[in-house]
Amino acid sequence: MTEAERHTYDVVVVGAGGAGLRAAIEARAQGMRTAVICKSLFGKAHTVMAEGGIAASMGNVNAGDNWKVHFRDTMRGGKFLNNWRMAELHAQEAPDRVWELETWGALFDRTKEGRISQRNFGGHEYPRLAHVGDRTGLELIRTLQQKIVSLQQEDEREFGDFEARLKVFQECTVTRVLTEPGGGSPEGGPAAGASPGGGARVSGVFGYARESGRFFVVEAPAVVLATGGIGKSFKVTSNSWEYTGDGHALALLAGASLINMEFVQFHPTGMVWPPSVKGILVTESVRGDGGVLRNSENKRFMFDYVPDVFKNQYAQSEEEADGWYTDPEKHRRPPELLPRDEVARAINSEVKAGRGSPHGGVFLDVSTRMPAEEIKRRLPSMHHQFKELADVDITAEPMEVGPTCHYVMGGVDVEPDTAAARGVTGLYAAGEVAGGMHGSNRLGGNSLSDLLVFGRRAGLHAATYVTSLADARPSILPQQVDAAAAEALSPFHVPEADGAAGTLPENPYSVHQRLQQTMNDLVGIIRRAEEMGEALERLAKLRQEAVRAGVEGHRQFNPGWHLALDLRNMLLVSECVARAALERSESRGGHTRDDYPEMDRRWRRVNLVCDLAGTADAASGQISLTRRENPPIRPDLLALFEQGELLKYLTDEELAQ
Ligand code: FAD
């Protein structure tokens, strides 16, 4: 029988970024004994890296803003593929979540009148992003941590124990969400035949402490996944080491579905030089605050790339664009502030046409647009980042930038109001790991607000579910723990050489590199059918190699072992991305097909759903793909758009109605 530390809680939150912490605070506020588990140190989650701000229609800088305008912008940004109910809830609740942060101690930058300042960002009609310089994520996490500490202090006063109702397990990786046998398999694996909202029931999680390698089991009837994104499956990415798609894979393995996985956002502006820092983000606030993009001919090229659907909202000349910064009522927005997918594609085209910068990007310039002191005040991190990493002084010369894998719009298929994962009772997902909210393309700033709105909802509904159970809680069987432990230990037991084929164990780092190269080259920013077919073949081979990815040494801090386990997750999500991208024969948002360059209205109603195929054979695919109809948008929400605009997006049947 496996030796594993055992704990019992009401709600387990996997992930301590913005979504996880907000969910944990809510679950604890509802009286639940709540555990937070995170791979990194507490406070070091990816959310800390968020720079530009949090989108909320508070109307502090332009009183014309309100939730309906925010909803409209979000749907336009996502090219109408968004789950409209999530987009509605998000736009309505984001301002309250920002105010709430302020009451918990967040210190946002202010306007001259003393209100929370809001800045411009791509795709947002009005200045909407509340911010703290370019370190907004840090302030968000700091505030949520502070709130957690204050709740723990309350518990100490009431129970004499800081961790009586809220405990953080840091530097621990969850490798399985366990489900009740009968719904899920005894191994806690795929929940064969799990009905929507129903069959399998969550019973807890299995994982290991990264430092000691010791196993642990947490029994709990509700699990909130808040594990963030998948960027580490791509070679050039702005994402941190944690983004190995764990939550996406955990959900699939437990019997839930993923949707919209073909939509991966390539942020237009990552660093391109020097090679060691390629992909690190250059925040969109650089453009929001006046930065412009130029090619090697010094041309402000974005005017050539305004697509028809956005023609009415964006400036046609430099004069008009520059006028917008001081008088937005009388001018249209600069095309540098188009949604990210449009800007990323434009940069890609310029570089391909031979008009790129020396290191394969384009130029992003603030030095000629603002006094040096203002640049340092508004963009302190960017100034520091370029000086330290590339020896470039952005107050005196332009930056070189190019697209970088940044965000995944696809994720766990959830019920919009409750954040409950369809297919597995007791499983919830919030933040970047959840799908639907952003459709085919996320607007900048809409992630931090998403984390808070749906993090809170996930915590609330997990608590409601647990309360409804009374004492009838699912339990974990010893065989489930044994199976999860055997899986986790498998990299230590790869045979030295396979006699028949003479194959040697694989190095997990090499497998990871080949995976990243495959995704970057073949399922990257511009996609073609043959290349994605080749990617699927390579992924099949990589899956076999990953099974043989062996490690030496002990379980005590062993990064090679950690990576060998992460490979399972990255391979699962990469297959989802490649399969869905091959299936969707149109270009929309974060999915651009060279062979189908136009958006096709018939695809607006289609969500591609990935499930675990249930095959044990690593050579054939692990994922099954089905089409599901996107629910029709409520008429009062459709009425927020001009008829002419709807003609560009909606299907003929929808328009007829
Ligand atoms: P995260 O903050 O990444 O947290 C994930 C947590 O899950 C971590 O604690 C991690 O340790 C844990 N975890 C993962 N796997 C496991 C596992 N198996 N077991 C246990 N724990 C696990 N968005 C905006 O709205 N505005 C911005 O200005 C902005 N700027 C950005 C700048 C950069 C450089 C980047 C990369 C992104 C930016 N984004 C921004 C996007 C935004 O930061 C992320 O989408 C968001 O922070 C994701 O938050 P999350 O809570 O979902 O996940």
GROMACS .gro file of N, CA and C in nm, residues 395-540:
model
  438
  395THR      N    1   1.388   5.470  -2.371
  395THR     CA    2   1.359   5.614  -2.376
  395THR      C    3   1.435   5.680  -2.491
  396ALA      N    4   1.530   5.607  -2.552
  396ALA     CA    5   1.614   5.666  -2.656
  396ALA      C    6   1.608   5.591  -2.788
  397GLU      N    7   1.565   5.465  -2.788
  397GLU     CA    8   1.565   5.388  -2.913
  397GLU      C    9   1.445   5.292  -2.912
  398PRO      N   10   1.406   5.244  -3.032
  398PRO     CA   11   1.290   5.154  -3.035
  398PRO      C   12   1.325   5.013  -2.986
  399MET      N   13   1.221   4.940  -2.947
  399MET     CA   14   1.238   4.799  -2.909
  399MET      C   15   1.218   4.714  -3.034
  400GLU      N   16   1.274   4.595  -3.034
  400GLU     CA   17   1.242   4.499  -3.141
  400GLU      C   18   1.146   4.396  -3.081
  401VAL      N   19   1.035   4.374  -3.150
  401VAL     CA   20   0.933   4.284  -3.094
  401VAL      C   21   0.875   4.191  -3.200
  402GLY      N   22   0.822   4.078  -3.157
  402GLY     CA   23   0.755   3.984  -3.247
  402GLY      C   24   0.660   3.896  -3.168
  403PRO      N   25   0.571   3.821  -3.237
  403PRO     CA   26   0.469   3.742  -3.168
  403PRO      C   27   0.527   3.634  -3.075
  404THR      N   28   0.455   3.610  -2.966
  404THR     CA   29   0.495   3.510  -2.867
  404THR      C   30   0.369   3.441  -2.812
  405CYS      N   31   0.377   3.310  -2.793
  405CYS     CA   32   0.261   3.236  -2.742
  405CYS      C   33   0.228   3.285  -2.600
  406HIS      N   34   0.105   3.326  -2.578
  406HIS     CA   35   0.077   3.404  -2.458
  406HIS      C   36  -0.037   3.349  -2.373
  407TYR      N   37  -0.141   3.299  -2.435
  407TYR     CA   38  -0.263   3.270  -2.359
  407TYR      C   39  -0.343   3.165  -2.434
  408VAL      N   40  -0.411   3.078  -2.361
  408VAL     CA   41  -0.498   2.983  -2.429
  408VAL      C   42  -0.644   3.018  -2.400
  409MET      N   43  -0.718   3.040  -2.508
  409MET     CA   44  -0.861   3.071  -2.489
  409MET      C   45  -0.937   2.943  -2.456
  410GLY      N   46  -0.888   2.829  -2.507
  410GLY     CA   47  -0.956   2.703  -2.483
  410GLY      C   48  -0.934   2.654  -2.341
  411GLY      N   49  -1.027   2.572  -2.294
  411GLY     CA   50  -1.011   2.520  -2.159
  411GLY      C   51  -1.127   2.433  -2.118
  412VAL      N   52  -1.136   2.411  -1.988
  412VAL     CA   53  -1.237   2.319  -1.935
  412VAL      C   54  -1.377   2.372  -1.969
  413ASP      N   55  -1.460   2.283  -2.016
  413ASP     CA   56  -1.598   2.317  -2.052
  413ASP      C   57  -1.678   2.334  -1.923
  414VAL      N   58  -1.717   2.457  -1.895
  414VAL     CA   59  -1.784   2.484  -1.766
  414VAL      C   60  -1.924   2.540  -1.787
  415GLU      N   61  -2.007   2.524  -1.684
  415GLU     CA   62  -2.136   2.592  -1.680
  415GLU      C   63  -2.108   2.739  -1.650
  416PRO      N   64  -2.164   2.832  -1.729
  416PRO     CA   65  -2.123   2.972  -1.712
  416PRO      C   66  -2.151   3.031  -1.573
  417ASP      N   67  -2.265   3.001  -1.516
  417ASP     CA   68  -2.300   3.067  -1.389
  417ASP      C   69  -2.225   3.009  -1.269
  418THR      N   70  -2.196   2.879  -1.275
  418THR     CA   71  -2.142   2.813  -1.156
  418THR      C   72  -1.994   2.776  -1.167
  419ALA      N   73  -1.938   2.782  -1.288
  419ALA     CA   74  -1.799   2.739  -1.313
  419ALA      C   75  -1.782   2.587  -1.292
  420ALA      N   76  -1.893   2.514  -1.287
  420ALA     CA   77  -1.886   2.368  -1.270
  420ALA      C   78  -1.847   2.303  -1.402
  421ALA      N   79  -1.751   2.210  -1.396
  421ALA     CA   80  -1.709   2.140  -1.518
  421ALA      C   81  -1.819   2.044  -1.559
  422ARG      N   82  -1.856   2.049  -1.687
  422ARG     CA   83  -1.959   1.956  -1.733
  422ARG      C   84  -1.901   1.815  -1.733
  423GLY      N   85  -1.977   1.719  -1.682
  423GLY     CA   86  -1.935   1.579  -1.691
  423GLY      C   87  -1.882   1.521  -1.561
  424VAL      N   88  -1.837   1.605  -1.469
  424VAL     CA   89  -1.782   1.552  -1.343
  424VAL      C   90  -1.839   1.635  -1.227
  425THR      N   91  -1.918   1.574  -1.146
  425THR     CA   92  -1.980   1.645  -1.033
  425THR      C   93  -1.874   1.677  -0.928
  426GLY      N   94  -1.875   1.803  -0.882
  426GLY     CA   95  -1.779   1.844  -0.779
  426GLY      C   96  -1.651   1.904  -0.836
  427LEU      N   97  -1.640   1.906  -0.970
  427LEU     CA   98  -1.521   1.966  -1.032
  427LEU      C   99  -1.557   2.104  -1.087
  428TYR      N  100  -1.474   2.202  -1.056
  428TYR     CA  101  -1.496   2.340  -1.100
  428TYR      C  102  -1.367   2.389  -1.166
  429ALA      N  103  -1.380   2.490  -1.251
  429ALA     CA  104  -1.259   2.545  -1.314
  429ALA      C  105  -1.277   2.695  -1.333
  430ALA      N  106  -1.171   2.770  -1.306
  430ALA     CA  107  -1.178   2.916  -1.321
  430ALA      C  108  -1.043   2.970  -1.363
  431GLY      N  109  -1.047   3.086  -1.429
  431GLY     CA  110  -0.924   3.149  -1.476
  431GLY      C  111  -0.884   3.094  -1.612
  432GLU      N  112  -0.755   3.098  -1.641
  432GLU     CA  113  -0.711   3.062  -1.776
  432GLU      C  114  -0.740   2.917  -1.810
  433VAL      N  115  -0.752   2.832  -1.711
  433VAL     CA  116  -0.778   2.690  -1.740
  433VAL      C  117  -0.922   2.665  -1.789
  434ALA      N  118  -1.010   2.761  -1.769
  434ALA     CA  119  -1.149   2.742  -1.811
  434ALA      C  120  -1.168   2.796  -1.952
  435GLY      N  121  -1.257   2.734  -2.028
  435GLY     CA  122  -1.281   2.777  -2.166
  435GLY      C  123  -1.410   2.856  -2.179
  436GLY      N  124  -1.431   2.916  -2.297
  436GLY     CA  125  -1.561   2.975  -2.330
  436GLY      C  126  -1.567   3.126  -2.321
  437MET      N  127  -1.517   3.180  -2.212
  437MET     CA  128  -1.535   3.323  -2.184
  437MET      C  129  -1.481   3.413  -2.296
  438HIS      N  130  -1.363   3.381  -2.349
  438HIS     CA  131  -1.298   3.474  -2.441
  438HIS      C  132  -1.317   3.437  -2.588
  439GLY      N  133  -1.397   3.334  -2.615
  439GLY     CA  134  -1.422   3.297  -2.754
  439GLY      C  135  -1.294   3.264  -2.825
  440SER      N  136  -1.274   3.328  -2.943
  440SER     CA  137  -1.157   3.291  -3.023
  440SER      C  138  -1.037   3.381  -2.994
  441ASN      N  139  -1.057   3.484  -2.912
  441ASN     CA  140  -0.945   3.575  -2.886
  441ASN      C  141  -0.976   3.659  -2.762
  442ARG      N  142  -0.883   3.661  -2.666
  442ARG     CA  143  -0.905   3.738  -2.543
  442ARG      C  144  -0.854   3.881  -2.560
  443LEU      N  145  -0.931   3.976  -2.508
  443LEU     CA  146  -0.882   4.114  -2.503
  443LEU      C  147  -0.788   4.129  -2.384
  444GLY      N  148  -0.684   4.211  -2.401
  444GLY     CA  149  -0.592   4.237  -2.291
  444GLY      C  150  -0.669   4.294  -2.172
  445GLY      N  151  -0.630   4.255  -2.052
  445GLY     CA  152  -0.696   4.304  -1.932
  445GLY      C  153  -0.816   4.223  -1.892
  446ASN      N  154  -0.871   4.145  -1.986
  446ASN     CA  155  -0.989   4.064  -1.956
  446ASN      C  156  -0.956   3.936  -1.882
  447SER      N  157  -0.827   3.906  -1.866
  447SER     CA  158  -0.797   3.785  -1.790
  447SER      C  159  -0.803   3.814  -1.640
  448LEU      N  160  -0.740   3.922  -1.598
  448LEU     CA  161  -0.740   3.949  -1.453
  448LEU      C  162  -0.883   3.965  -1.401
  449SER      N  163  -0.969   4.028  -1.480
  449SER     CA  164  -1.108   4.042  -1.436
  449SER      C  165  -1.178   3.906  -1.438
  450ASP      N  166  -1.149   3.825  -1.539
  450ASP     CA  167  -1.204   3.689  -1.548
  450ASP      C  168  -1.167   3.608  -1.422
  451LEU      N  169  -1.039   3.619  -1.381
  451LEU     CA  170  -0.993   3.541  -1.263
  451LEU      C  171  -1.079   3.571  -1.141
  452LEU      N  172  -1.106   3.702  -1.123
  452LEU     CA  173  -1.177   3.741  -1.001
  452LEU      C  174  -1.326   3.707  -1.009
  453VAL      N  175  -1.386   3.735  -1.127
  453VAL     CA  176  -1.530   3.710  -1.140
  453VAL      C  177  -1.559   3.559  -1.128
  454PHE      N  178  -1.485   3.478  -1.205
  454PHE     CA  179  -1.517   3.335  -1.205
  454PHE      C  180  -1.445   3.258  -1.094
  455GLY      N  181  -1.336   3.315  -1.043
  455GLY     CA  182  -1.276   3.255  -0.924
  455GLY      C  183  -1.376   3.261  -0.809
  456ARG      N  184  -1.435   3.378  -0.790
  456ARG     CA  185  -1.535   3.393  -0.684
  456ARG      C  186  -1.653   3.297  -0.706
  457ARG      N  187  -1.701   3.293  -0.830
  457ARG     CA  188  -1.817   3.206  -0.858
  457ARG      C  189  -1.783   3.058  -0.835
  458ALA      N  190  -1.662   3.019  -0.873
  458ALA     CA  191  -1.623   2.878  -0.854
  458ALA      C  192  -1.620   2.844  -0.704
  459GLY      N  193  -1.560   2.933  -0.625
  459GLY     CA  194  -1.553   2.909  -0.480
  459GLY      C  195  -1.691   2.902  -0.418
  460LEU      N  196  -1.777   2.994  -0.462
  460LEU     CA  197  -1.914   3.001  -0.408
  460LEU      C  198  -1.993   2.873  -0.440
  461HIS      N  199  -1.987   2.832  -0.566
  461HIS     CA  200  -2.069   2.717  -0.606
  461HIS      C  201  -2.009   2.585  -0.558
  462ALA      N  202  -1.878   2.581  -0.542
  462ALA     CA  203  -1.818   2.460  -0.482
  462ALA      C  204  -1.869   2.447  -0.339
  463ALA      N  205  -1.874   2.559  -0.269
  463ALA     CA  206  -1.922   2.558  -0.130
  463ALA      C  207  -2.070   2.516  -0.123
  464THR      N  208  -2.149   2.569  -0.214
  464THR     CA  209  -2.292   2.536  -0.215
  464THR      C  210  -2.310   2.386  -0.239
  465TYR      N  211  -2.230   2.334  -0.332
  465TYR     CA  212  -2.240   2.190  -0.362
  465TYR      C  213  -2.202   2.106  -0.239
  466VAL      N  214  -2.093   2.143  -0.174
  466VAL     CA  215  -2.048   2.065  -0.057
  466VAL      C  216  -2.153   2.070   0.052
  467THR      N  217  -2.212   2.186   0.072
  467THR     CA  218  -2.316   2.199   0.175
  467THR      C  219  -2.433   2.105   0.143
  468SER      N  220  -2.465   2.093   0.014
  468SER     CA  221  -2.581   2.010  -0.023
  468SER      C  222  -2.556   1.861   0.003
  469LEU      N  223  -2.429   1.822   0.018
  469LEU     CA  224  -2.398   1.680   0.035
  469LEU      C  225  -2.426   1.627   0.175
  470ALA      N  226  -2.429   1.718   0.272
  470ALA     CA  227  -2.435   1.676   0.413
  470ALA      C  228  -2.323   1.576   0.439
  471ASP      N  229  -2.354   1.454   0.484
  471ASP     CA  230  -2.247   1.359   0.516
  471ASP      C  231  -2.219   1.259   0.404
  472ALA      N  232  -2.295   1.270   0.294
  472ALA     CA  233  -2.283   1.169   0.188
  472ALA      C  234  -2.166   1.202   0.095
  473ARG      N  235  -2.045   1.191   0.147
  473ARG     CA  236  -1.928   1.229   0.067
  473ARG      C  237  -1.864   1.110  -0.001
  474PRO      N  238  -1.817   1.129  -0.123
  474PRO     CA  239  -1.747   1.020  -0.191
  474PRO      C  240  -1.615   0.989  -0.120
  475SER      N  241  -1.571   0.864  -0.130
  475SER     CA  242  -1.445   0.830  -0.063
  475SER      C  243  -1.341   0.782  -0.165
  476ILE      N  244  -1.215   0.779  -0.119
  476ILE     CA  245  -1.104   0.738  -0.206
  476ILE      C  246  -1.062   0.596  -0.165
  477LEU      N  247  -1.049   0.509  -0.264
  477LEU     CA  248  -1.008   0.371  -0.235
  477LEU      C  249  -0.855   0.359  -0.237
  478PRO      N  250  -0.800   0.265  -0.158
  478PRO     CA  251  -0.655   0.247  -0.158
  478PRO      C  252  -0.600   0.215  -0.298
  479GLN      N  253  -0.677   0.138  -0.380
  479GLN     CA  254  -0.626   0.104  -0.514
  479GLN      C  255  -0.607   0.229  -0.600
  480GLN      N  256  -0.693   0.330  -0.577
  480GLN     CA  257  -0.679   0.453  -0.656
  480GLN      C  258  -0.548   0.522  -0.623
  481VAL      N  259  -0.516   0.523  -0.494
  481VAL     CA  260  -0.392   0.586  -0.451
  481VAL      C  261  -0.273   0.508  -0.505
  482ASP      N  262  -0.281   0.375  -0.499
  482ASP     CA  263  -0.171   0.291  -0.552
  482ASP      C  264  -0.150   0.318  -0.701
  483ALA      N  265  -0.261   0.328  -0.776
  483ALA     CA  266  -0.249   0.349  -0.921
  483ALA      C  267  -0.187   0.486  -0.951
  484ALA      N  268  -0.230   0.587  -0.876
  484ALA     CA  269  -0.176   0.722  -0.899
  484ALA      C  270  -0.028   0.726  -0.863
  485ALA      N  271   0.010   0.656  -0.757
  485ALA     CA  272   0.151   0.654  -0.716
  485ALA      C  273   0.235   0.579  -0.820
  486ALA      N  274   0.182   0.468  -0.872
  486ALA     CA  275   0.257   0.392  -0.973
  486ALA      C  276   0.279   0.477  -1.097
  487GLU      N  277   0.177   0.549  -1.135
  487GLU     CA  278   0.190   0.638  -1.252
  487GLU      C  279   0.299   0.742  -1.226
  488ALA      N  280   0.296   0.802  -1.107
  488ALA     CA  281   0.394   0.907  -1.075
  488ALA      C  282   0.537   0.853  -1.070
  489LEU      N  283   0.550   0.726  -1.031
  489LEU     CA  284   0.685   0.669  -1.018
  489LEU      C  285   0.738   0.609  -1.148
  490SER      N  286   0.652   0.601  -1.249
  490SER     CA  287   0.694   0.529  -1.371
  490SER      C  288   0.822   0.584  -1.434
  491PRO      N  289   0.853   0.714  -1.431
  491PRO     CA  290   0.979   0.759  -1.492
  491PRO      C  291   1.104   0.699  -1.427
  492PHE      N  292   1.091   0.650  -1.303
  492PHE     CA  293   1.207   0.586  -1.237
  492PHE      C  294   1.225   0.441  -1.283
  493HIS      N  295   1.125   0.388  -1.351
  493HIS     CA  296   1.128   0.245  -1.385
  493HIS      C  297   1.132   0.219  -1.535
  494VAL      N  298   1.186   0.312  -1.612
  494VAL     CA  299   1.198   0.290  -1.756
  494VAL      C  300   1.314   0.192  -1.777
  495PRO      N  301   1.290   0.081  -1.850
  495PRO     CA  302   1.398  -0.017  -1.867
  495PRO      C  303   1.519   0.046  -1.938
  496GLU      N  304   1.638   0.003  -1.900
  496GLU     CA  305   1.762   0.058  -1.956
  496GLU      C  306   1.761   0.051  -2.109
  497ALA      N  307   1.730  -0.065  -2.161
  497ALA     CA  308   1.720  -0.078  -2.307
  497ALA      C  309   1.613  -0.181  -2.337
  498ASP      N  310   1.533  -0.149  -2.436
  498ASP     CA  311   1.429  -0.240  -2.479
  498ASP      C  312   1.496  -0.341  -2.572
  499GLY      N  313   1.507  -0.468  -2.524
  499GLY     CA  314   1.582  -0.571  -2.595
  499GLY      C  315   1.550  -0.581  -2.743
  500ALA      N  316   1.421  -0.592  -2.776
  500ALA     CA  317   1.383  -0.616  -2.914
  500ALA      C  318   1.426  -0.500  -3.004
  501ALA      N  319   1.385  -0.381  -2.968
  501ALA     CA  320   1.411  -0.268  -3.055
  501ALA      C  321   1.545  -0.200  -3.023
  502GLY      N  322   1.601  -0.234  -2.907
  502GLY     CA  323   1.727  -0.172  -2.868
  502GLY      C  324   1.715  -0.025  -2.834
  503THR      N  325   1.592   0.021  -2.801
  503THR     CA  326   1.574   0.163  -2.773
  503THR      C  327   1.621   0.196  -2.631
  504LEU      N  328   1.679   0.313  -2.618
  504LEU     CA  329   1.727   0.358  -2.488
  504LEU      C  330   1.624   0.451  -2.425
  505PRO      N  331   1.632   0.470  -2.293
  505PRO     CA  332   1.539   0.567  -2.232
  505PRO      C  333   1.561   0.705  -2.294
  506GLU      N  334   1.455   0.783  -2.296
  506GLU     CA  335   1.462   0.918  -2.349
  506GLU      C  336   1.492   1.017  -2.237
  507ASN      N  337   1.555   1.126  -2.276
  507ASN     CA  338   1.576   1.234  -2.180
  507ASN      C  339   1.452   1.326  -2.183
  508PRO      N  340   1.385   1.349  -2.068
  508PRO     CA  341   1.262   1.428  -2.071
  508PRO      C  342   1.283   1.569  -2.129
  509TYR      N  343   1.403   1.625  -2.106
  509TYR     CA  344   1.428   1.761  -2.159
  509TYR      C  345   1.431   1.760  -2.312
  510SER      N  346   1.489   1.654  -2.371
  510SER     CA  347   1.493   1.648  -2.518
  510SER      C  348   1.352   1.629  -2.574
  511VAL      N  349   1.274   1.544  -2.508
  511VAL     CA  350   1.136   1.523  -2.555
  511VAL      C  351   1.060   1.655  -2.549
  512HIS      N  352   1.079   1.729  -2.440
  512HIS     CA  353   1.011   1.857  -2.424
  512HIS      C  354   1.051   1.954  -2.535
  513GLN      N  355   1.181   1.960  -2.564
  513GLN     CA  356   1.228   2.050  -2.670
  513GLN      C  357   1.166   2.015  -2.804
  514ARG      N  358   1.160   1.886  -2.833
  514ARG     CA  359   1.102   1.845  -2.962
  514ARG      C  360   0.953   1.879  -2.968
  515LEU      N  361   0.887   1.863  -2.855
  515LEU     CA  362   0.744   1.899  -2.850
  515LEU      C  363   0.726   2.049  -2.875
  516GLN      N  364   0.807   2.130  -2.808
  516GLN     CA  365   0.795   2.276  -2.824
  516GLN      C  366   0.821   2.318  -2.969
  517GLN      N  367   0.922   2.255  -3.029
  517GLN     CA  368   0.956   2.289  -3.168
  517GLN      C  369   0.841   2.251  -3.260
  518THR      N  370   0.785   2.132  -3.236
  518THR     CA  371   0.673   2.085  -3.319
  518THR      C  372   0.556   2.182  -3.312
  519MET      N  373   0.518   2.220  -3.191
  519MET     CA  374   0.401   2.308  -3.177
  519MET      C  375   0.430   2.446  -3.237
  520ASN      N  376   0.551   2.496  -3.215
  520ASN     CA  377   0.585   2.627  -3.268
  520ASN      C  378   0.584   2.629  -3.421
  521ASP      N  379   0.647   2.525  -3.480
  521ASP     CA  380   0.664   2.525  -3.626
  521ASP      C  381   0.536   2.484  -3.698
  522LEU      N  382   0.460   2.392  -3.640
  522LEU     CA  383   0.352   2.329  -3.719
  522LEU      C  384   0.211   2.365  -3.672
  523VAL      N  385   0.196   2.414  -3.549
  523VAL     CA  386   0.062   2.453  -3.501
  523VAL      C  387   0.071   2.593  -3.441
  524GLY      N  388   0.154   2.678  -3.501
  524GLY     CA  389   0.182   2.810  -3.445
  524GLY      C  390   0.085   2.916  -3.493
  525ILE      N  391   0.140   3.032  -3.520
  525ILE     CA  392   0.054   3.148  -3.548
  525ILE      C  393  -0.019   3.137  -3.682
  526ILE      N  394   0.047   3.079  -3.785
  526ILE     CA  395  -0.020   3.056  -3.914
  526ILE      C  396  -0.020   2.904  -3.939
  527ARG      N  397  -0.139   2.850  -3.967
  527ARG     CA  398  -0.152   2.704  -3.973
  527ARG      C  399  -0.195   2.655  -4.112
  528ARG      N  400  -0.147   2.534  -4.147
  528ARG     CA  401  -0.183   2.471  -4.274
  528ARG      C  402  -0.218   2.325  -4.247
  529ALA      N  403  -0.310   2.269  -4.327
  529ALA     CA  404  -0.357   2.132  -4.301
  529ALA      C  405  -0.242   2.031  -4.300
  530GLU      N  406  -0.154   2.038  -4.404
  530GLU     CA  407  -0.048   1.935  -4.411
  530GLU      C  408   0.041   1.945  -4.288
  531GLU      N  409   0.071   2.068  -4.246
  531GLU     CA  410   0.162   2.083  -4.132
  531GLU      C  411   0.098   2.030  -4.003
  532MET      N  412  -0.031   2.054  -3.989
  532MET     CA  413  -0.095   2.003  -3.866
  532MET      C  414  -0.106   1.851  -3.868
  533GLY      N  415  -0.124   1.796  -3.990
  533GLY     CA  416  -0.121   1.651  -4.003
  533GLY      C  417   0.015   1.597  -3.960
  534GLU      N  418   0.119   1.667  -4.005
  534GLU     CA  419   0.254   1.625  -3.966
  534GLU      C  420   0.273   1.639  -3.814
  535ALA      N  421   0.218   1.746  -3.759
  535ALA     CA  422   0.229   1.766  -3.614
  535ALA      C  423   0.166   1.649  -3.539
  536LEU      N  424   0.050   1.603  -3.586
  536LEU     CA  425  -0.017   1.491  -3.516
  536LEU      C  426   0.067   1.365  -3.524
  537GLU      N  427   0.133   1.345  -3.639
  537GLU     CA  428   0.222   1.228  -3.650
  537GLU      C  429   0.339   1.241  -3.553
  538ARG      N  430   0.395   1.361  -3.548
  538ARG     CA  431   0.510   1.380  -3.456
  538ARG      C  432   0.467   1.366  -3.310
  539LEU      N  433   0.345   1.413  -3.280
  539LEU     CA  434   0.297   1.401  -3.141
  539LEU      C  435   0.281   1.254  -3.104
  540ALA      N  436   0.235   1.173  -3.200
  540ALA     CA  437   0.219   1.029  -3.173
  540ALA      C  438   0.355   0.968  -3.137
   0.00000   0.00000   0.00000
